[in-house]
Amino acid sequence: MEDKLQKFLGKEVVIDTSTSYLYIGTLTEFGKEYFLLREVDVHDTSQGTSTKERYILDSKKYTLKTNRKEVLVFREKVVSISLFEDVLTF
């Protein structure tokens, strides 16, 4: 698993969690228990009407709203990780 994560290092990623939080930022480091992101857009979908998918698509179409310099995301909460550039808009 760790070797598969290497391709994400230094790139903008989308981290979806089992919570209402979604993270979009540059993956700078990861360990057994965490992902470290920089220049991050942290979005809580419980605070609005937008779904996670809609928020990701809008961020891709328009602009990324960076609101944190650095965020540590605990791996136990992560459902998926993908490259932001791989998000398909329609």
PDB file of C-alpha atoms in Angstrom, residues 19-56:
ATOM      1  CA  THR A  19     -16.937  12.051   8.358  1.00  0.00           C
ATOM      2  CA  SER A  20     -18.528  15.114   6.775  1.00  0.00           C
ATOM      3  CA  TYR A  21     -15.042  16.538   6.123  1.00  0.00           C
ATOM      4  CA  LEU A  22     -13.311  16.633   2.764  1.00  0.00           C
ATOM      5  CA  TYR A  23      -9.708  17.727   2.161  1.00  0.00           C
ATOM      6  CA  ILE A  24      -8.125  19.043  -1.034  1.00  0.00           C
ATOM      7  CA  GLY A  25      -4.440  19.936  -0.861  1.00  0.00           C
ATOM      8  CA  THR A  26      -0.865  18.973  -1.645  1.00  0.00           C
ATOM      9  CA  LEU A  27       0.251  15.705  -0.060  1.00  0.00           C
ATOM     10  CA  THR A  28       3.685  16.359   1.417  1.00  0.00           C
ATOM     11  CA  GLU A  29       4.126  13.394   3.742  1.00  0.00           C
ATOM     12  CA  PHE A  30       2.398  10.269   5.008  1.00  0.00           C
ATOM     13  CA  GLY A  31       2.947   7.753   7.761  1.00  0.00           C
ATOM     14  CA  LYS A  32       1.207   4.709   9.204  1.00  0.00           C
ATOM     15  CA  GLU A  33      -1.376   6.880  10.945  1.00  0.00           C
ATOM     16  CA  TYR A  34      -1.601  10.125   8.964  1.00  0.00           C
ATOM     17  CA  PHE A  35      -1.494  12.135   5.745  1.00  0.00           C
ATOM     18  CA  LEU A  36       0.094  15.598   5.884  1.00  0.00           C
ATOM     19  CA  LEU A  37      -1.339  18.158   3.459  1.00  0.00           C
ATOM     20  CA  ARG A  38      -0.242  21.735   2.730  1.00  0.00           C
ATOM     21  CA  GLU A  39      -2.190  24.618   1.168  1.00  0.00           C
ATOM     22  CA  VAL A  40      -5.425  22.845   2.011  1.00  0.00           C
ATOM     23  CA  ASP A  41      -9.101  23.436   1.367  1.00  0.00           C
ATOM     24  CA  VAL A  42     -10.869  21.855   4.350  1.00  0.00           C
ATOM     25  CA  HIS A  43     -14.591  21.602   3.715  1.00  0.00           C
ATOM     26  CA  ASP A  44     -17.290  20.418   6.117  1.00  0.00           C
ATOM     27  CA  THR A  45     -20.314  19.352   4.064  1.00  0.00           C
ATOM     28  CA  SER A  46     -22.553  19.505   7.137  1.00  0.00           C
ATOM     29  CA  GLN A  47     -22.166  23.306   7.048  1.00  0.00           C
ATOM     30  CA  GLY A  48     -23.917  23.779   3.701  1.00  0.00           C
ATOM     31  CA  THR A  49     -26.168  22.263   1.080  1.00  0.00           C
ATOM     32  CA  SER A  50     -23.462  20.953  -1.250  1.00  0.00           C
ATOM     33  CA  THR A  51     -22.540  17.250  -1.386  1.00  0.00           C
ATOM     34  CA  LYS A  52     -18.897  16.198  -1.286  1.00  0.00           C
ATOM     35  CA  GLU A  53     -18.984  15.327  -4.986  1.00  0.00           C
ATOM     36  CA  ARG A  54     -20.564  18.656  -5.959  1.00  0.00           C
ATOM     37  CA  TYR A  55     -17.999  20.556  -3.884  1.00  0.00           C
ATOM     38  CA  ILE A  56     -15.101  18.698  -5.537  1.00  0.00           C
TER      39      ILE A  56
END
